[in-house]
Structure formats: structure tokens, C-alpha cells
Amino acid sequence: MRANYLIVLIGPTGVGKTSTSLAISNRFNAPIISADSRQFFKEMKIGTAAPTPNQLKEADHYLVGHKSITERYSCGMFEMDALSILNNIYQTNPMAMLVGGSMLYIDAVCSGIDDFPTPDAELRESLEKQLKEDGIEALRAQAKLLDPEQYNKIDLKNPQRVLKVVEVCLQTGKPYSSFLNQQKKKRPFTTIKVGLNRPREELYSQINSRVDQMIEDGLVDEAKKLYPYKGSNALKTVGYREIFEYFDGKITLDKAIELIKRNSRRYAKRQLTWWARDNEIKWFNPEEQENIMEFIETEVNKKQSP
RNA sequence: GGUGCCAUAGCUCAGUUGGUAGAGCAAAGGACUGAAAAUCCUUGUGUCCGUGGUUCGAUUCCGCGUGGCACCA
């Protein structure tokens, strides 16, 4: 049986994944699947630094702008979409690439994620209301009752975590922990993980100037069109939230820009924290393109002839 | 040129009636199973401008120097 490969290209926001991905794609004839939880949405092009039409022409791309912000999308759905696309690609081509910055989504494709029911919108809403009115204490008490095992594991100060446990328990009648299986899923492909990073200072100044570029490219106009949907999950995102605050008169535009920069920097830091524990990743500076190519080639050869 | 004010964390500043110092922001570290560009936790990083003096002891008081700001010429 022929081996299939998935080149996984990751790195913090603004490090330069897109251009590196095009080079790798061309070199190894590997179609690109985006793993960017905000570039999925077709209305959010500028604020997510989505690949331009020209860049999209340079290689085959999947899962970029394939959803609307009015639709609900989750990392479980992404896992299924990505796997089915990969399955198609591997019919004719042993190489594919996963590129993005959404940590959980990438892990879902590489090692799988346990099956949870899709959340019920009404239940979510009522739990959110409860959280707002009665505070996190009330939800905590429910979580403790419904799933004591999970209650002991989660961060009790984090409302999203507590709410999720209660939600799953109420929706299914079974404890949240019963859905956890902790096992890595078997995948019909070998992953080659390439991480991109640069010195922190350099990364930050790149992030800052990319935000300025977004403003120049018309982020404010893009956000204006999306303002009516500002409650949607997709738009709870760096780059849009801050502009919405400006529209609401809460802050000045300059302040909004400053906050977008800061929040992007913090996001980059969170990404790096997540990946720090993944020792399958081989890290490179994006400038060392030839080294990256060599590394991928070696890995392919190594894994082909054990 | 003269007079006055200021000089403390990356930034804006507080403070020590003389016993080597603390806020906000920025930043750093961490967690993470369908909201994940989300959500949450932890942390003060310092030649207190330089130099001489007084003092057991000076970032603090005094002199001088340097830099900045303001006003007067």
C-alpha cells in the first residue's frame, strides 16, 4: 500500500504561513487545506488576512471562505470536512498540506477529537442566560452534581468550561466525562509537522504592521458591513470586536487599532504555548525555506523505507 | 544667558518624614476536547540620571554636572 503524507504547517499569526505554504505546495504538489477557524468565513477576508485571489490561484485550496458567518461551524465539523477532502486527494495524490493557526482544529485532524453531540442552540442560550443572571456559582453546582469526575478536572473559574460540562450532561443525559476516550485516532496518513517562528520582537513588529495594512486595505469598511451580525460567534474575533467597539462609540479608532495589535500579539503567544508541548513539531524560521524543503523530503524518504 | 520645575520598571507616573521601592498600561509564563482569533489562571521585570558632600546608612537632604520642559531676556 502506498503511503500518504500530510504536511502540517503551523505557526503563530503573522509569522508568514501563507507564502511558505504556497512554496511548499508547489514543490511537493500538495493541495492546501486551511486550518484557520476564521478564514473559513467568506465575509471576513481582510481582518483574517485570508489568502488573496492571486494566492488562491497559485495552489489548490480547500476550506477557505467556504462558510458564511451566519452558519455555525465547529472543530468537529471541520475534522470531518478535512478528513473527507483528504480522502479524495489521496485517491490520486500522496501529498497534502494542512496550514493554519487554529491549534485545536489542527489537533482534531492529526490525532482526532472525541465525539460530542452538536450543541443545541436553545439550551446554550438558556445556559448563557443563567450564567449571566445567577453567576458561575450556580453552573458550578450543577456541574458538580451532573458530573463530579469532570468537575474535579476542569478550571472552575472558566465559565466556558463549566458551561460546556453542564450543557453536554443536560443535552445527552450522560456525564460529560463519558464521552472522553483520550485515545489518539488512527489516521490513514503520516503527518510531517513543520512549525514557523521568529524572534519574538520580529514577530510582534510584523503583527503590528500587518494590522496597519489591514486598516489600509479597508478593515473598517469590511467590519461596517458585518456590524449587523456582531453577535455571531465567528465575529467574536480579534480585529472585528475592537472595530465594533469603535462603532459603538466606546473607544476611538486609534485605540481600536492599538487593541487589535495587542490582542493579536497575545493570540500569537497563546498559540506558541499550545504548540510548545507538541514535540513532533520541527521548528524553522520562515526565511530558511530550503531547510524546510529538505526536512520534508528527508521525512518522506525516511518514512517510505523503514 | 537668567529663573523655576522635572529626571524612579519598556511607557505614564506614585512613593520613601533618610533603612535599596509600587500602581496602571505594555510585557512574561501557563492551562485548554464542538465558542478555540474563544475562554481562563499566575507573575513586578529597577545602577531610583551622573558625580561629590552630610550621615552608621542617600533613590530620598545639600552642592555641582548632564538632559528635558516652562517662563523671562
PDB file of N, CA, C and O in Angstrom, chain A residues 224-260:
ATOM      1  N   LYS A 224     -17.887  47.302   8.955  1.00  0.00           N
ATOM      2  CA  LYS A 224     -19.154  48.037   8.912  1.00  0.00           C
ATOM      3  C   LYS A 224     -20.255  47.167   8.316  1.00  0.00           C
ATOM      4  O   LYS A 224     -21.371  47.110   8.803  1.00  0.00           O
ATOM      5  N   LYS A 225     -19.900  46.442   7.253  1.00  0.00           N
ATOM      6  CA  LYS A 225     -20.882  45.555   6.606  1.00  0.00           C
ATOM      7  C   LYS A 225     -21.284  44.416   7.538  1.00  0.00           C
ATOM      8  O   LYS A 225     -22.392  43.900   7.453  1.00  0.00           O
ATOM      9  N   LEU A 226     -20.383  44.026   8.396  1.00  0.00           N
ATOM     10  CA  LEU A 226     -20.652  42.867   9.254  1.00  0.00           C
ATOM     11  C   LEU A 226     -21.277  43.258  10.588  1.00  0.00           C
ATOM     12  O   LEU A 226     -21.707  42.407  11.348  1.00  0.00           O
ATOM     13  N   TYR A 227     -21.306  44.554  10.838  1.00  0.00           N
ATOM     14  CA  TYR A 227     -21.800  45.041  12.136  1.00  0.00           C
ATOM     15  C   TYR A 227     -23.150  44.438  12.546  1.00  0.00           C
ATOM     16  O   TYR A 227     -23.335  44.063  13.699  1.00  0.00           O
ATOM     17  N   PRO A 228     -24.098  44.314  11.593  1.00  0.00           N
ATOM     18  CA  PRO A 228     -25.389  43.716  11.980  1.00  0.00           C
ATOM     19  C   PRO A 228     -25.271  42.303  12.547  1.00  0.00           C
ATOM     20  O   PRO A 228     -26.158  41.848  13.257  1.00  0.00           O
ATOM     21  N   TYR A 229     -24.196  41.607  12.229  1.00  0.00           N
ATOM     22  CA  TYR A 229     -24.036  40.226  12.693  1.00  0.00           C
ATOM     23  C   TYR A 229     -23.072  40.132  13.870  1.00  0.00           C
ATOM     24  O   TYR A 229     -22.509  39.088  14.152  1.00  0.00           O
ATOM     25  N   LYS A 230     -22.838  41.236  14.536  1.00  0.00           N
ATOM     26  CA  LYS A 230     -21.744  41.251  15.507  1.00  0.00           C
ATOM     27  C   LYS A 230     -21.913  40.258  16.654  1.00  0.00           C
ATOM     28  O   LYS A 230     -20.952  39.939  17.337  1.00  0.00           O
ATOM     29  N   GLY A 231     -23.145  39.758  16.829  1.00  0.00           N
ATOM     30  CA  GLY A 231     -23.344  38.768  17.888  1.00  0.00           C
ATOM     31  C   GLY A 231     -22.883  37.372  17.494  1.00  0.00           C
ATOM     32  O   GLY A 231     -22.751  36.499  18.345  1.00  0.00           O
ATOM     33  N   SER A 232     -22.633  37.159  16.204  1.00  0.00           N
ATOM     34  CA  SER A 232     -22.305  35.805  15.757  1.00  0.00           C
ATOM     35  C   SER A 232     -20.956  35.361  16.298  1.00  0.00           C
ATOM     36  O   SER A 232     -20.061  36.165  16.536  1.00  0.00           O
ATOM     37  N   ASN A 233     -20.857  34.067  16.464  1.00  0.00           N
ATOM     38  CA  ASN A 233     -19.644  33.528  17.055  1.00  0.00           C
ATOM     39  C   ASN A 233     -18.398  33.861  16.236  1.00  0.00           C
ATOM     40  O   ASN A 233     -17.357  34.203  16.771  1.00  0.00           O
ATOM     41  N   ALA A 234     -18.551  33.765  14.923  1.00  0.00           N
ATOM     42  CA  ALA A 234     -17.399  34.000  14.052  1.00  0.00           C
ATOM     43  C   ALA A 234     -16.804  35.394  14.270  1.00  0.00           C
ATOM     44  O   ALA A 234     -15.605  35.600  14.132  1.00  0.00           O
ATOM     45  N   LEU A 235     -17.649  36.340  14.618  1.00  0.00           N
ATOM     46  CA  LEU A 235     -17.169  37.714  14.732  1.00  0.00           C
ATOM     47  C   LEU A 235     -16.669  38.075  16.136  1.00  0.00           C
ATOM     48  O   LEU A 235     -16.252  39.204  16.375  1.00  0.00           O
ATOM     49  N   LYS A 236     -16.743  37.116  17.038  1.00  0.00           N
ATOM     50  CA  LYS A 236     -16.101  37.330  18.342  1.00  0.00           C
ATOM     51  C   LYS A 236     -14.623  37.085  18.142  1.00  0.00           C
ATOM     52  O   LYS A 236     -14.062  36.072  18.567  1.00  0.00           O
ATOM     53  N   THR A 237     -13.988  38.006  17.476  1.00  0.00           N
ATOM     54  CA  THR A 237     -12.646  37.764  16.968  1.00  0.00           C
ATOM     55  C   THR A 237     -11.825  39.028  16.975  1.00  0.00           C
ATOM     56  O   THR A 237     -12.339  40.105  16.706  1.00  0.00           O
ATOM     57  N   VAL A 238     -10.555  38.855  17.253  1.00  0.00           N
ATOM     58  CA  VAL A 238      -9.611  39.970  17.160  1.00  0.00           C
ATOM     59  C   VAL A 238      -9.746  40.628  15.792  1.00  0.00           C
ATOM     60  O   VAL A 238      -9.767  39.958  14.778  1.00  0.00           O
ATOM     61  N   GLY A 239      -9.827  41.931  15.792  1.00  0.00           N
ATOM     62  CA  GLY A 239      -9.880  42.645  14.524  1.00  0.00           C
ATOM     63  C   GLY A 239     -11.273  43.170  14.208  1.00  0.00           C
ATOM     64  O   GLY A 239     -11.404  44.203  13.565  1.00  0.00           O
ATOM     65  N   TYR A 240     -12.277  42.449  14.655  1.00  0.00           N
ATOM     66  CA  TYR A 240     -13.649  42.892  14.403  1.00  0.00           C
ATOM     67  C   TYR A 240     -14.269  43.465  15.669  1.00  0.00           C
ATOM     68  O   TYR A 240     -14.858  44.537  15.658  1.00  0.00           O
ATOM     69  N   ARG A 241     -14.099  42.717  16.755  1.00  0.00           N
ATOM     70  CA  ARG A 241     -14.619  43.186  18.028  1.00  0.00           C
ATOM     71  C   ARG A 241     -14.214  44.609  18.355  1.00  0.00           C
ATOM     72  O   ARG A 241     -15.015  45.419  18.796  1.00  0.00           O
ATOM     73  N   GLU A 242     -12.910  44.886  18.166  1.00  0.00           N
ATOM     74  CA  GLU A 242     -12.383  46.186  18.557  1.00  0.00           C
ATOM     75  C   GLU A 242     -12.983  47.284  17.671  1.00  0.00           C
ATOM     76  O   GLU A 242     -13.293  48.374  18.153  1.00  0.00           O
ATOM     77  N   ILE A 243     -13.146  46.982  16.374  1.00  0.00           N
ATOM     78  CA  ILE A 243     -13.751  47.964  15.472  1.00  0.00           C
ATOM     79  C   ILE A 243     -15.226  48.184  15.844  1.00  0.00           C
ATOM     80  O   ILE A 243     -15.734  49.305  15.767  1.00  0.00           O
ATOM     81  N   PHE A 244     -15.899  47.127  16.268  1.00  0.00           N
ATOM     82  CA  PHE A 244     -17.295  47.275  16.693  1.00  0.00           C
ATOM     83  C   PHE A 244     -17.391  48.194  17.913  1.00  0.00           C
ATOM     84  O   PHE A 244     -18.313  48.990  18.020  1.00  0.00           O
ATOM     85  N   GLU A 245     -16.451  48.074  18.815  1.00  0.00           N
ATOM     86  CA  GLU A 245     -16.417  48.960  19.987  1.00  0.00           C
ATOM     87  C   GLU A 245     -16.275  50.412  19.545  1.00  0.00           C
ATOM     88  O   GLU A 245     -16.852  51.313  20.150  1.00  0.00           O
ATOM     89  N   TYR A 246     -15.469  50.587  18.515  1.00  0.00           N
ATOM     90  CA  TYR A 246     -15.292  51.934  17.961  1.00  0.00           C
ATOM     91  C   TYR A 246     -16.613  52.422  17.361  1.00  0.00           C
ATOM     92  O   TYR A 246     -17.030  53.564  17.609  1.00  0.00           O
ATOM     93  N   PHE A 247     -17.308  51.557  16.619  1.00  0.00           N
ATOM     94  CA  PHE A 247     -18.612  51.935  16.059  1.00  0.00           C
ATOM     95  C   PHE A 247     -19.594  52.303  17.160  1.00  0.00           C
ATOM     96  O   PHE A 247     -20.426  53.187  17.004  1.00  0.00           O
ATOM     97  N   ASP A 248     -19.489  51.602  18.275  1.00  0.00           N
ATOM     98  CA  ASP A 248     -20.401  51.853  19.390  1.00  0.00           C
ATOM     99  C   ASP A 248     -20.015  53.103  20.173  1.00  0.00           C
ATOM    100  O   ASP A 248     -20.667  53.448  21.147  1.00  0.00           O
ATOM    101  N   GLY A 249     -18.931  53.739  19.751  1.00  0.00           N
ATOM    102  CA  GLY A 249     -18.514  54.969  20.412  1.00  0.00           C
ATOM    103  C   GLY A 249     -17.811  54.746  21.742  1.00  0.00           C
ATOM    104  O   GLY A 249     -17.623  55.680  22.507  1.00  0.00           O
ATOM    105  N   LYS A 250     -17.441  53.503  22.011  1.00  0.00           N
ATOM    106  CA  LYS A 250     -16.793  53.226  23.293  1.00  0.00           C
ATOM    107  C   LYS A 250     -15.318  53.599  23.281  1.00  0.00           C
ATOM    108  O   LYS A 250     -14.749  53.920  24.326  1.00  0.00           O
ATOM    109  N   ILE A 251     -14.675  53.492  22.120  1.00  0.00           N
ATOM    110  CA  ILE A 251     -13.255  53.831  22.011  1.00  0.00           C
ATOM    111  C   ILE A 251     -13.005  54.555  20.683  1.00  0.00           C
ATOM    112  O   ILE A 251     -13.833  54.505  19.777  1.00  0.00           O
ATOM    113  N   THR A 252     -11.858  55.197  20.592  1.00  0.00           N
ATOM    114  CA  THR A 252     -11.504  55.858  19.336  1.00  0.00           C
ATOM    115  C   THR A 252     -10.958  54.819  18.357  1.00  0.00           C
ATOM    116  O   THR A 252     -10.606  53.712  18.747  1.00  0.00           O
ATOM    117  N   LEU A 253     -10.871  55.217  17.096  1.00  0.00           N
ATOM    118  CA  LEU A 253     -10.337  54.297  16.092  1.00  0.00           C
ATOM    119  C   LEU A 253      -8.876  53.955  16.400  1.00  0.00           C
ATOM    120  O   LEU A 253      -8.460  52.796  16.289  1.00  0.00           O
ATOM    121  N   ASP A 254      -8.120  54.969  16.819  1.00  0.00           N
ATOM    122  CA  ASP A 254      -6.715  54.713  17.161  1.00  0.00           C
ATOM    123  C   ASP A 254      -6.587  53.694  18.284  1.00  0.00           C
ATOM    124  O   ASP A 254      -5.733  52.817  18.251  1.00  0.00           O
ATOM    125  N   LYS A 255      -7.452  53.837  19.257  1.00  0.00           N
ATOM    126  CA  LYS A 255      -7.442  52.898  20.387  1.00  0.00           C
ATOM    127  C   LYS A 255      -7.791  51.490  19.883  1.00  0.00           C
ATOM    128  O   LYS A 255      -7.174  50.504  20.298  1.00  0.00           O
ATOM    129  N   ALA A 256      -8.777  51.424  18.993  1.00  0.00           N
ATOM    130  CA  ALA A 256      -9.191  50.120  18.451  1.00  0.00           C
ATOM    131  C   ALA A 256      -8.023  49.447  17.731  1.00  0.00           C
ATOM    132  O   ALA A 256      -7.767  48.255  17.921  1.00  0.00           O
ATOM    133  N   ILE A 257      -7.309  50.226  16.949  1.00  0.00           N
ATOM    134  CA  ILE A 257      -6.168  49.673  16.215  1.00  0.00           C
ATOM    135  C   ILE A 257      -5.109  49.164  17.174  1.00  0.00           C
ATOM    136  O   ILE A 257      -4.561  48.075  17.016  1.00  0.00           O
ATOM    137  N   GLU A 258      -4.857  49.968  18.198  1.00  0.00           N
ATOM    138  CA  GLU A 258      -3.879  49.570  19.204  1.00  0.00           C
ATOM    139  C   GLU A 258      -4.285  48.254  19.884  1.00  0.00           C
ATOM    140  O   GLU A 258      -3.464  47.364  20.112  1.00  0.00           O
ATOM    141  N   LEU A 259      -5.577  48.139  20.187  1.00  0.00           N
ATOM    142  CA  LEU A 259      -6.068  46.926  20.840  1.00  0.00           C
ATOM    143  C   LEU A 259      -6.002  45.716  19.918  1.00  0.00           C
ATOM    144  O   LEU A 259      -5.722  44.603  20.357  1.00  0.00           O
ATOM    145  N   ILE A 260      -6.263  45.932  18.628  1.00  0.00           N
ATOM    146  CA  ILE A 260      -6.167  44.817  17.677  1.00  0.00           C
ATOM    147  C   ILE A 260      -4.735  44.294  17.663  1.00  0.00           C
ATOM    148  O   ILE A 260      -4.495  43.086  17.686  1.00  0.00           O
TER     149      ILE A 260
END
